[in-house]
Amino acid sequence: MMNLGVLSKKTLIVSCLLLFSYFSGFFTLLIPLASFALASWIGLKNASKLGVVFCLFIVAAFSLFLPEQFSDVGNFVLPGFLLLEHFSRFSVFLLGLFYFIFFFSAGLILFQSLQKSGDLNTWFLSSFVKLLLLLALFFVLFVSLSPDSLYNSSVQHLESLLAKIEAAESASSSGAAMSQLFGNKHEFSVQFLHYFPALFAIFCLFTLVVNTLLSRRLFKHLPAFACIKPFSAFRLPDQFIWLLIISGLAFFAGKYIVGATFLEIVALNLAITAFALYVLQGLAVALFFITRVNSVFLRTAAMIMLVIFFVQVSLFLFLIGIFDVWLNIRERKVNTKQNL
């Protein structure tokens, strides 16, 4: 049993904020930061036990308040309640529970990996792999336990979302591309669903980046952070470039040689995930140079511009990340400065 003596005032406050964030949907992305804080204050084992208590509370909340039908939703607020339109009540319950466990576990995984790793790259990449494995476990459990067909229900839900967007856009003149999209809602939904694994991987990546940066900033007093360099030092292993090369070759073979759609989909998911990771490495290189700007105003302006136009410059960041594999830009810059 968990020792209630470890539940200090700040632990109780963070626990309440964590649950409020989950049920309200505000700042959900910061739930891992809260669970990381709990693990650092009361220990990983006690934080895990507290997470079980939260899960039991969530199960009770869903059992008591989740409506039976989508028509009964009204102004109801719980994660995933809009899915009642195409998923059963039990499926929505599972999704809502997994949703919480994912975010809460992300913080615990970050804390555990921090204790075991000795550098930034090992800490981040090991956390990323563990979080992907957790998502894979959730997928297997959902498919095993849910009475719904995950594929068919997801396609129906995506078609419904597109229909609502089409209805909202009907008042204004939509372009040819949007008209074509609305005219092929089923085909687009099926294609979009094929790339969900890569989208989930990118979501895991984004969640970890945000909480890695914030945890290092807010808990830098932890002894484990003494050997963790700033995020601008992040670098993928050089061998990782082979994932991008092999996925590209597999896509070419699946599409033009073998004619295997499954191989094509798997290859594209791997390629998109690798693309996101090299964008992250390019971002680290960009931050390396931005943080070395002497002017606080210019440094802040560059950071803001990078955030605002991140999507537009993502391809450029990807190319920087690829070039960094062979050029090792940051090490060259440091060595050049030392030799001057």
CSV table of C-alpha atoms in Angstrom, one decimal:
chain,number,residue,atom,x,y,z
A,1,MET,CA,0.0,0.0,0.0
A,2,MET,CA,1.1,3.6,-0.7
A,3,ASN,CA,2.2,5.6,2.4
A,4,LEU,CA,-0.2,8.5,2.7
A,5,GLY,CA,2.5,10.4,4.5
A,6,VAL,CA,4.2,11.1,1.2
A,7,LEU,CA,1.2,13.0,0.0
A,8,SER,CA,2.4,16.5,0.8
A,9,LYS,CA,0.4,19.7,0.1
A,10,LYS,CA,2.1,20.3,-3.3
A,11,THR,CA,1.5,16.7,-4.3
A,12,LEU,CA,-2.2,17.0,-3.6
A,13,ILE,CA,-2.4,20.3,-5.5
A,14,VAL,CA,-0.6,18.8,-8.5
A,15,SER,CA,-2.8,15.8,-8.4
A,16,CYS,CA,-6.0,18.0,-8.4
A,17,LEU,CA,-4.6,20.0,-11.3
A,18,LEU,CA,-3.7,16.9,-13.2
A,19,LEU,CA,-7.3,15.5,-12.9
A,20,PHE,CA,-8.7,18.9,-13.8
A,21,SER,CA,-6.5,19.0,-16.9
A,22,TYR,CA,-7.7,15.6,-17.9
A,23,PHE,CA,-11.4,16.1,-17.4
A,24,SER,CA,-11.5,19.6,-18.8
A,25,GLY,CA,-9.2,19.1,-21.7
A,26,PHE,CA,-7.1,22.1,-20.8
A,27,PHE,CA,-3.3,21.7,-20.9
A,28,THR,CA,-3.6,17.9,-21.4
A,29,LEU,CA,-0.2,17.9,-23.0
A,30,LEU,CA,1.3,18.9,-19.6
A,31,ILE,CA,-0.1,15.8,-17.7
A,32,PRO,CA,3.3,14.1,-18.2
A,33,LEU,CA,5.0,17.1,-16.5
A,34,ALA,CA,2.7,16.6,-13.5
A,35,SER,CA,3.4,12.9,-13.3
A,36,PHE,CA,7.1,13.6,-13.7
A,37,ALA,CA,6.9,16.0,-10.7
A,38,LEU,CA,5.0,13.4,-8.6
A,39,ALA,CA,7.7,10.8,-9.4
A,40,SER,CA,10.5,13.2,-8.4
A,41,TRP,CA,8.7,14.1,-5.1
A,42,ILE,CA,7.3,10.8,-3.8
A,43,GLY,CA,9.3,8.3,-5.9
A,44,LEU,CA,8.5,6.3,-9.0
A,45,LYS,CA,6.7,3.4,-7.2
A,46,ASN,CA,4.4,5.7,-5.2
A,47,ALA,CA,3.7,7.8,-8.2
A,48,SER,CA,2.7,4.6,-10.1
A,49,LYS,CA,0.4,3.6,-7.2
A,50,LEU,CA,-1.1,7.1,-7.3
A,51,GLY,CA,-1.7,6.7,-11.0
A,52,VAL,CA,-3.7,3.5,-10.3
A,53,VAL,CA,-5.8,5.5,-7.8
A,54,PHE,CA,-6.4,8.1,-10.6
A,55,CYS,CA,-7.4,5.3,-13.0
A,56,LEU,CA,-10.0,3.9,-10.5
A,57,PHE,CA,-11.4,7.4,-10.0
A,58,ILE,CA,-11.7,7.8,-13.8
A,59,VAL,CA,-13.3,4.4,-14.2
A,60,ALA,CA,-15.9,5.5,-11.6
A,61,ALA,CA,-16.5,8.8,-13.3
A,62,PHE,CA,-17.0,7.2,-16.7
A,63,SER,CA,-19.3,4.5,-15.3
A,64,LEU,CA,-21.5,7.0,-13.5
A,65,PHE,CA,-21.6,9.9,-16.0
A,66,LEU,CA,-20.8,8.6,-19.5
A,67,PRO,CA,-24.1,8.7,-21.4
A,68,GLU,CA,-25.5,5.7,-23.2
A,69,GLN,CA,-26.1,7.4,-26.5
A,70,PHE,CA,-24.5,10.2,-28.5
A,71,SER,CA,-27.9,12.1,-28.4
A,72,ASP,CA,-27.7,12.2,-24.6
A,73,VAL,CA,-24.3,14.0,-24.7
A,74,GLY,CA,-25.5,17.6,-24.5
A,75,ASN,CA,-22.8,19.7,-22.9
A,76,PHE,CA,-21.1,16.7,-21.4
A,77,VAL,CA,-17.3,17.0,-21.0
A,78,LEU,CA,-15.1,13.9,-20.9
A,79,PRO,CA,-12.3,12.8,-23.2
A,80,GLY,CA,-13.6,11.0,-26.3
A,81,PHE,CA,-17.4,11.6,-25.6
A,82,LEU,CA,-18.0,12.7,-29.2
A,83,LEU,CA,-16.9,9.3,-30.4
A,84,LEU,CA,-20.2,7.9,-29.0
A,85,GLU,CA,-21.6,8.7,-32.4
A,86,HIS,CA,-19.8,5.8,-34.0
A,87,PHE,CA,-18.3,3.8,-31.1
A,88,SER,CA,-20.0,1.9,-28.4
A,89,ARG,CA,-20.0,3.2,-24.8
A,90,PHE,CA,-17.5,0.6,-23.7
A,91,SER,CA,-15.1,1.5,-26.5
A,92,VAL,CA,-15.3,5.2,-25.6
A,93,PHE,CA,-14.6,4.2,-22.0
A,94,LEU,CA,-11.5,2.3,-23.0
A,95,LEU,CA,-10.3,5.1,-25.2
A,96,GLY,CA,-10.8,7.6,-22.4
A,97,LEU,CA,-8.9,5.4,-19.9
A,98,PHE,CA,-6.0,4.7,-22.3
A,99,TYR,CA,-5.9,8.4,-23.0
A,100,PHE,CA,-5.1,9.2,-19.4
A,101,ILE,CA,-2.7,6.3,-18.9
A,102,PHE,CA,-0.8,7.4,-22.0
A,103,PHE,CA,-0.1,10.9,-20.7
A,104,PHE,CA,0.4,9.9,-17.1
A,105,SER,CA,2.8,7.1,-18.1
A,106,ALA,CA,4.8,9.5,-20.4
A,107,GLY,CA,5.9,11.4,-17.4
A,108,LEU,CA,6.8,8.3,-15.4
A,109,ILE,CA,8.7,7.0,-18.5
A,110,LEU,CA,10.6,10.2,-18.8
A,111,PHE,CA,11.6,10.1,-15.1
A,112,GLN,CA,12.6,6.4,-15.2
A,113,SER,CA,14.7,6.8,-18.3
A,114,LEU,CA,16.3,9.9,-16.8
A,115,GLN,CA,17.5,7.8,-13.8
A,116,LYS,CA,18.9,5.1,-16.1
A,117,SER,CA,20.5,7.2,-18.8
A,118,GLY,CA,23.6,9.2,-18.8
A,119,ASP,CA,23.0,11.6,-21.7
A,120,LEU,CA,20.3,13.5,-23.5
A,121,ASN,CA,20.1,11.2,-26.6
A,122,THR,CA,19.7,8.0,-24.6
A,123,TRP,CA,17.1,9.6,-22.3
A,124,PHE,CA,15.0,11.0,-25.1
A,125,LEU,CA,15.2,8.1,-27.5
A,126,SER,CA,14.6,5.4,-24.9
A,127,SER,CA,11.6,7.3,-23.7
A,128,PHE,CA,10.3,7.5,-27.2
A,129,VAL,CA,10.7,3.8,-27.9
A,130,LYS,CA,8.9,2.9,-24.5
A,131,LEU,CA,6.0,5.3,-25.3
A,132,LEU,CA,5.6,3.7,-28.8
A,133,LEU,CA,5.5,0.2,-27.2
A,134,LEU,CA,2.9,1.5,-24.7
A,135,LEU,CA,0.8,2.7,-27.6
A,136,ALA,CA,1.2,-0.6,-29.4
A,137,LEU,CA,0.0,-2.4,-26.2
A,138,PHE,CA,-3.0,-0.1,-26.1
A,139,PHE,CA,-3.9,-0.9,-29.7
A,140,VAL,CA,-3.7,-4.7,-29.0
A,141,LEU,CA,-5.9,-4.3,-25.9
A,142,PHE,CA,-8.4,-2.1,-27.6
A,143,VAL,CA,-8.8,-4.5,-30.6
A,144,SER,CA,-9.1,-7.5,-28.2
A,145,LEU,CA,-11.6,-5.9,-25.8
A,146,SER,CA,-13.7,-3.5,-27.8
A,147,PRO,CA,-16.9,-4.9,-29.4
A,148,ASP,CA,-16.5,-2.4,-32.3
A,149,SER,CA,-14.5,-2.8,-35.5
A,150,LEU,CA,-11.8,-0.2,-34.9
A,151,TYR,CA,-11.2,0.2,-38.6
A,152,ASN,CA,-14.8,0.6,-39.7
A,153,SER,CA,-15.8,2.9,-36.8
A,154,SER,CA,-12.8,5.1,-37.3
A,155,VAL,CA,-13.5,5.5,-41.0
A,156,GLN,CA,-17.2,6.4,-40.2
A,157,HIS,CA,-16.0,8.9,-37.6
A,158,LEU,CA,-13.6,10.6,-40.1
A,159,GLU,CA,-16.3,10.7,-42.8
A,160,SER,CA,-18.6,12.3,-40.2
A,161,LEU,CA,-16.0,14.9,-39.4
A,162,LEU,CA,-15.5,15.7,-43.1
A,163,ALA,CA,-19.2,16.0,-43.6
A,164,LYS,CA,-19.4,18.5,-40.7
A,165,ILE,CA,-16.5,20.5,-42.2
A,166,GLU,CA,-18.3,20.4,-45.6
A,167,ALA,CA,-21.5,21.8,-44.0
A,168,ALA,CA,-19.5,24.6,-42.3
A,169,GLU,CA,-17.8,25.4,-45.6
A,170,SER,CA,-21.0,25.4,-47.7
A,171,ALA,CA,-21.7,29.0,-46.9
A,172,SER,CA,-18.3,30.1,-48.4
A,173,SER,CA,-16.9,29.2,-51.7
A,174,SER,CA,-14.5,26.3,-51.3
A,175,GLY,CA,-11.6,25.7,-53.7
A,176,ALA,CA,-11.4,22.9,-56.2
A,177,ALA,CA,-9.1,20.9,-53.9
A,178,MET,CA,-11.6,21.1,-51.0
A,179,SER,CA,-14.5,20.2,-53.3
A,180,GLN,CA,-12.6,17.1,-54.5
A,181,LEU,CA,-11.8,16.2,-50.9
A,182,PHE,CA,-15.5,16.4,-49.9
A,183,GLY,CA,-16.5,14.4,-52.9
A,184,ASN,CA,-14.2,11.5,-51.9
A,185,LYS,CA,-14.7,11.4,-48.1
A,186,HIS,CA,-14.6,7.6,-47.9
A,187,GLU,CA,-11.4,7.2,-49.9
A,188,PHE,CA,-9.7,10.1,-48.0
A,189,SER,CA,-10.7,8.6,-44.6
A,190,VAL,CA,-9.4,5.2,-45.6
A,191,GLN,CA,-6.1,6.6,-46.8
A,192,PHE,CA,-5.8,8.9,-43.8
A,193,LEU,CA,-6.3,5.9,-41.5
A,194,HIS,CA,-3.4,4.0,-43.1
A,195,TYR,CA,-1.0,6.6,-41.8
A,196,PHE,CA,-2.3,6.7,-38.2
A,197,PRO,CA,0.8,4.9,-36.9
A,198,ALA,CA,3.1,7.6,-38.1
A,199,LEU,CA,0.7,10.3,-36.8
A,200,PHE,CA,0.7,8.6,-33.4
A,201,ALA,CA,4.5,8.4,-33.5
A,202,ILE,CA,4.7,12.2,-34.3
A,203,PHE,CA,2.2,12.8,-31.4
A,204,CYS,CA,4.5,10.8,-29.0
A,205,LEU,CA,7.5,12.8,-30.3
A,206,PHE,CA,5.7,16.2,-29.8
A,207,THR,CA,4.6,15.2,-26.3
A,208,LEU,CA,8.1,14.1,-25.3
A,209,VAL,CA,9.7,17.2,-26.7
A,210,VAL,CA,7.4,19.6,-24.8
A,211,ASN,CA,7.8,17.7,-21.5
A,212,THR,CA,11.5,17.1,-21.9
A,213,LEU,CA,12.2,20.8,-22.3
A,214,LEU,CA,9.9,21.8,-19.4
A,215,SER,CA,11.1,19.1,-17.0
A,216,ARG,CA,14.7,20.0,-17.6
A,217,ARG,CA,13.9,23.7,-17.0
A,218,LEU,CA,11.7,23.2,-13.9
A,219,PHE,CA,13.5,20.3,-12.2
A,220,LYS,CA,17.2,21.1,-13.1
A,221,HIS,CA,18.0,20.7,-9.4
A,222,LEU,CA,17.6,16.9,-9.7
A,223,PRO,CA,21.1,15.2,-9.6
A,224,ALA,CA,20.2,13.2,-12.7
A,225,PHE,CA,20.1,16.3,-14.8
A,226,ALA,CA,23.7,17.1,-14.1
A,227,CYS,CA,24.8,15.0,-17.1
A,228,ILE,CA,22.0,16.0,-19.4
A,229,LYS,CA,23.0,18.6,-22.0
A,230,PRO,CA,20.6,21.2,-23.4
A,231,PHE,CA,18.2,20.1,-26.1
A,232,SER,CA,20.3,21.8,-28.7
A,233,ALA,CA,22.8,18.9,-28.3
A,234,PHE,CA,20.2,16.3,-29.4
A,235,ARG,CA,21.6,14.1,-32.2
A,236,LEU,CA,20.3,10.8,-33.6
A,237,PRO,CA,22.7,7.9,-34.0
A,238,ASP,CA,24.3,8.0,-37.4
A,239,GLN,CA,23.0,4.5,-38.2
A,240,PHE,CA,19.5,5.8,-38.0
A,241,ILE,CA,19.8,7.2,-41.5
A,242,TRP,CA,19.4,3.6,-42.7
A,243,LEU,CA,15.8,3.6,-41.5
A,244,LEU,CA,15.1,6.4,-43.9
A,245,ILE,CA,16.9,4.7,-46.8
A,246,ILE,CA,15.4,1.3,-46.2
A,247,SER,CA,11.9,2.7,-45.9
A,248,GLY,CA,12.4,4.6,-49.2
A,249,LEU,CA,13.5,1.4,-50.9
A,250,ALA,CA,10.7,-0.6,-49.4
A,251,PHE,CA,8.1,1.9,-50.6
A,252,PHE,CA,9.6,1.8,-54.2
A,253,ALA,CA,9.5,-2.0,-54.1
A,254,GLY,CA,6.0,-2.1,-52.8
A,255,LYS,CA,4.6,0.3,-55.2
A,256,TYR,CA,6.5,-0.4,-58.5
A,257,ILE,CA,8.0,-3.9,-58.2
A,258,VAL,CA,6.0,-6.2,-55.9
A,259,GLY,CA,2.8,-4.3,-56.0
A,260,ALA,CA,2.2,-4.9,-52.3
A,261,THR,CA,0.0,-2.2,-50.7
A,262,PHE,CA,0.8,-3.3,-47.2
A,263,LEU,CA,4.5,-3.0,-47.8
A,264,GLU,CA,3.9,0.5,-49.2
A,265,ILE,CA,1.9,1.6,-46.2
A,266,VAL,CA,4.4,0.2,-43.7
A,267,ALA,CA,7.3,1.9,-45.6
A,268,LEU,CA,5.5,5.3,-45.7
A,269,ASN,CA,4.8,5.1,-42.0
A,270,LEU,CA,8.4,4.4,-41.2
A,271,ALA,CA,9.6,7.2,-43.6
A,272,ILE,CA,7.2,9.8,-42.0
A,273,THR,CA,8.4,8.8,-38.5
A,274,ALA,CA,12.1,9.1,-39.6
A,275,PHE,CA,11.3,12.4,-41.3
A,276,ALA,CA,9.9,13.8,-38.0
A,277,LEU,CA,12.9,12.6,-36.1
A,278,TYR,CA,15.3,14.3,-38.5
A,279,VAL,CA,13.2,17.5,-38.3
A,280,LEU,CA,13.8,17.3,-34.6
A,281,GLN,CA,17.5,17.0,-35.2
A,282,GLY,CA,17.4,19.9,-37.5
A,283,LEU,CA,15.5,21.9,-34.9
A,284,ALA,CA,18.3,21.1,-32.4
A,285,VAL,CA,20.9,22.4,-34.8
A,286,ALA,CA,18.8,25.6,-35.3
A,287,LEU,CA,18.5,26.0,-31.5
A,288,PHE,CA,22.3,25.5,-31.2
A,289,PHE,CA,22.9,28.6,-33.3
A,290,ILE,CA,20.0,30.7,-32.0
A,291,THR,CA,21.1,30.2,-28.3
A,292,ARG,CA,24.6,31.6,-29.3
A,293,VAL,CA,23.2,34.9,-30.5
A,294,ASN,CA,24.3,37.6,-28.0
A,295,SER,CA,21.4,39.9,-28.3
A,296,VAL,CA,18.5,38.8,-26.1
A,297,PHE,CA,16.0,40.6,-28.4
A,298,LEU,CA,17.3,38.8,-31.6
A,299,ARG,CA,17.4,35.5,-29.8
A,300,THR,CA,13.8,35.8,-28.5
A,301,ALA,CA,12.6,37.0,-31.9
A,302,ALA,CA,14.3,34.1,-33.7
A,303,MET,CA,12.6,31.6,-31.2
A,304,ILE,CA,9.2,33.2,-31.8
A,305,MET,CA,9.6,33.1,-35.6
A,306,LEU,CA,10.7,29.5,-35.4
A,307,VAL,CA,7.6,28.5,-33.5
A,308,ILE,CA,5.2,30.5,-35.7
A,309,PHE,CA,6.6,29.3,-39.0
A,310,PHE,CA,7.6,25.8,-37.8
A,311,VAL,CA,5.4,24.0,-40.4
A,312,GLN,CA,6.7,26.1,-43.2
A,313,VAL,CA,10.4,25.6,-42.3
A,314,SER,CA,10.0,21.9,-41.4
A,315,LEU,CA,11.4,20.7,-44.7
A,316,PHE,CA,14.4,23.0,-44.3
A,317,LEU,CA,14.9,21.6,-40.7
A,318,PHE,CA,14.7,18.1,-42.1
A,319,LEU,CA,17.5,18.9,-44.6
A,320,ILE,CA,19.6,20.4,-41.9
A,321,GLY,CA,19.1,17.2,-39.8
A,322,ILE,CA,20.2,15.0,-42.8
A,323,PHE,CA,23.2,17.1,-43.5
A,324,ASP,CA,24.2,17.0,-39.8
A,325,VAL,CA,24.6,13.2,-40.1
A,326,TRP,CA,27.7,13.7,-42.3
A,327,LEU,CA,28.8,17.2,-41.5
A,328,ASN,CA,28.3,17.2,-37.7
A,329,ILE,CA,27.7,20.9,-37.9
A,330,ARG,CA,27.6,21.6,-34.1
A,331,GLU,CA,30.9,19.8,-33.4
A,332,ARG,CA,32.6,21.5,-36.3
A,333,LYS,CA,31.4,24.9,-35.0
A,334,VAL,CA,32.7,24.2,-31.4
A,335,ASN,CA,36.0,22.9,-32.7
A,336,THR,CA,36.5,25.9,-35.0
A,337,LYS,CA,35.7,28.3,-32.2
A,338,GLN,CA,38.2,26.5,-29.9
A,339,ASN,CA,41.0,26.7,-32.6
A,340,LEU,CA,40.6,30.5,-33.1
